Amino acid sequence: MSTPLYNEHPTMFADEPGKFILACLLIPFVVGIVWLLVWYIVNRSTLVTVDDERVTLRRGVFNKESIEVEMSSIRTVRVDQTFVDRIFNCGILKVYTSGDAPDIDQGGLPDPDTLRTALRNARGSNA
């Protein structure tokens, strides 16, 4: 197995600051604590890894899902950032192989410039 070029969990606050603030405001009503705890567990159980051979998305707490896309089969890679994402330095990864729908679509990933560079370097080494 090769060394990961990018290995990150999605961020909570940076990905959806409005949702985070609302959850914090609901803490006195206990609903906010449960909401934040569930959201934290879901984010910590989601992992995006880029290495020289593949892009891997693993997620799930009880039911695990693992999506692996080989670098040689990647047609298009998009790393999108909204205005809020740019402020908090996170982004959305979309990996396309064939067809119109992305095979991997994950938001809230920290440091999208490092992610973009890792993908570019990995795809270049497999060309």
GROMACS .gro file of C-alpha atoms in nm:
model
  127
    1MET     CA    1   0.000   0.000   0.000
    2SER     CA    2   0.138   0.339  -0.094
    3THR     CA    3   0.170   0.643   0.130
    4PRO     CA    4  -0.136   0.872   0.141
    5LEU     CA    5  -0.092   1.210  -0.028
    6TYR     CA    6  -0.412   1.339   0.134
    7ASN     CA    7  -0.595   1.181   0.426
    8GLU     CA    8  -0.868   1.396   0.587
    9HIS     CA    9  -1.207   1.387   0.758
   10PRO     CA   10  -1.470   1.651   0.666
   11THR     CA   11  -1.488   1.953   0.893
   12MET     CA   12  -1.800   2.041   1.090
   13PHE     CA   13  -1.807   2.416   1.141
   14ALA     CA   14  -1.636   2.513   0.817
   15ASP     CA   15  -1.862   2.299   0.601
   16GLU     CA   16  -2.194   2.427   0.738
   17PRO     CA   17  -2.145   2.720   0.978
   18GLY     CA   18  -2.517   2.805   0.994
   19LYS     CA   19  -2.608   2.451   1.096
   20PHE     CA   20  -2.326   2.451   1.354
   21ILE     CA   21  -2.438   2.781   1.510
   22LEU     CA   22  -2.799   2.661   1.524
   23ALA     CA   23  -2.690   2.339   1.696
   24CYS     CA   24  -2.487   2.541   1.950
   25LEU     CA   25  -2.788   2.764   2.020
   26LEU     CA   26  -2.997   2.453   2.089
   27ILE     CA   27  -2.749   2.315   2.347
   28PRO     CA   28  -2.954   2.446   2.645
   29PHE     CA   29  -3.246   2.237   2.517
   30VAL     CA   30  -3.031   1.918   2.496
   31VAL     CA   31  -3.131   1.881   2.130
   32GLY     CA   32  -2.816   2.070   2.030
   33ILE     CA   33  -2.590   1.832   2.222
   34VAL     CA   34  -2.742   1.527   2.055
   35TRP     CA   35  -2.730   1.696   1.714
   36LEU     CA   36  -2.363   1.796   1.753
   37LEU     CA   37  -2.269   1.451   1.884
   38VAL     CA   38  -2.435   1.268   1.593
   39TRP     CA   39  -2.286   1.514   1.343
   40TYR     CA   40  -1.940   1.471   1.499
   41ILE     CA   41  -1.960   1.091   1.483
   42VAL     CA   42  -2.074   1.099   1.119
   43ASN     CA   43  -1.788   1.335   1.025
   44ARG     CA   44  -1.527   1.131   1.211
   45SER     CA   45  -1.646   0.813   1.039
   46THR     CA   46  -1.600   0.970   0.694
   47LEU     CA   47  -1.249   0.967   0.547
   48VAL     CA   48  -1.113   1.070   0.207
   49THR     CA   49  -0.774   0.929   0.111
   50VAL     CA   50  -0.571   1.004  -0.201
   51ASP     CA   51  -0.263   0.795  -0.276
   52ASP     CA   52  -0.062   0.720  -0.591
   53GLU     CA   53  -0.302   0.449  -0.706
   54ARG     CA   54  -0.657   0.547  -0.603
   55VAL     CA   55  -0.898   0.787  -0.438
   56THR     CA   56  -1.090   0.627  -0.151
   57LEU     CA   57  -1.400   0.748   0.031
   58ARG     CA   58  -1.491   0.554   0.345
   59ARG     CA   59  -1.797   0.644   0.549
   60GLY     CA   60  -2.049   0.496   0.785
   61VAL     CA   61  -2.091   0.427   1.153
   62PHE     CA   62  -2.286   0.102   1.157
   63ASN     CA   63  -2.317   0.035   0.785
   64LYS     CA   64  -1.981   0.090   0.621
   65GLU     CA   65  -1.944   0.216   0.265
   66SER     CA   66  -1.614   0.223   0.080
   67ILE     CA   67  -1.575   0.372  -0.268
   68GLU     CA   68  -1.239   0.328  -0.442
   69VAL     CA   69  -1.165   0.486  -0.778
   70GLU     CA   70  -0.842   0.391  -0.955
   71MET     CA   71  -0.637   0.686  -1.083
   72SER     CA   72  -0.625   0.532  -1.430
   73SER     CA   73  -1.006   0.538  -1.461
   74ILE     CA   74  -1.058   0.898  -1.345
   75ARG     CA   75  -1.190   1.118  -1.625
   76THR     CA   76  -1.251   1.445  -1.438
   77VAL     CA   77  -1.178   1.581  -1.091
   78ARG     CA   78  -1.358   1.886  -0.954
   79VAL     CA   79  -1.275   2.063  -0.631
   80ASP     CA   80  -1.541   2.330  -0.573
   81GLN     CA   81  -1.548   2.605  -0.312
   82THR     CA   82  -1.836   2.836  -0.230
   83PHE     CA   83  -1.767   3.180  -0.084
   84VAL     CA   84  -1.816   3.045   0.270
   85ASP     CA   85  -1.591   2.746   0.189
   86ARG     CA   86  -1.316   2.985   0.079
   87ILE     CA   87  -1.340   3.177   0.406
   88PHE     CA   88  -1.305   2.857   0.610
   89ASN     CA   89  -1.061   2.682   0.370
   90CYS     CA   90  -1.269   2.377   0.285
   91GLY     CA   91  -1.415   2.242  -0.038
   92ILE     CA   92  -1.621   1.980  -0.221
   93LEU     CA   93  -1.452   1.692  -0.404
   94LYS     CA   94  -1.624   1.541  -0.709
   95VAL     CA   95  -1.455   1.255  -0.896
   96TYR     CA   96  -1.599   1.143  -1.231
   97THR     CA   97  -1.506   0.825  -1.418
   98SER     CA   98  -1.782   0.769  -1.672
   99GLY     CA   99  -2.132   0.904  -1.698
  100ASP     CA  100  -2.275   1.230  -1.576
  101ALA     CA  101  -2.293   1.165  -1.201
  102PRO     CA  102  -1.981   1.181  -0.985
  103ASP     CA  103  -1.858   0.852  -0.838
  104ILE     CA  104  -1.728   1.037  -0.532
  105ASP     CA  105  -1.904   1.351  -0.406
  106GLN     CA  106  -1.793   1.467  -0.061
  107GLY     CA  107  -1.815   1.815   0.089
  108GLY     CA  108  -1.645   1.982   0.381
  109LEU     CA  109  -1.294   1.862   0.304
  110PRO     CA  110  -1.023   2.080   0.460
  111ASP     CA  111  -0.741   2.239   0.261
  112PRO     CA  112  -0.871   2.192  -0.095
  113ASP     CA  113  -0.549   2.327  -0.249
  114THR     CA  114  -0.354   2.037  -0.096
  115LEU     CA  115  -0.625   1.799  -0.218
  116ARG     CA  116  -0.609   1.941  -0.572
  117THR     CA  117  -0.227   1.919  -0.575
  118ALA     CA  118  -0.232   1.561  -0.443
  119LEU     CA  119  -0.479   1.454  -0.711
  120ARG     CA  120  -0.283   1.629  -0.986
  121ASN     CA  121   0.045   1.469  -0.874
  122ALA     CA  122  -0.110   1.124  -0.840
  123ARG     CA  123  -0.278   1.143  -1.182
  124GLY     CA  124   0.044   1.270  -1.338
  125SER     CA  125   0.247   0.980  -1.200
  126ASN     CA  126  -0.003   0.730  -1.345
  127ALA     CA  127  -0.020   0.885  -1.692
   0.00000   0.00000   0.00000
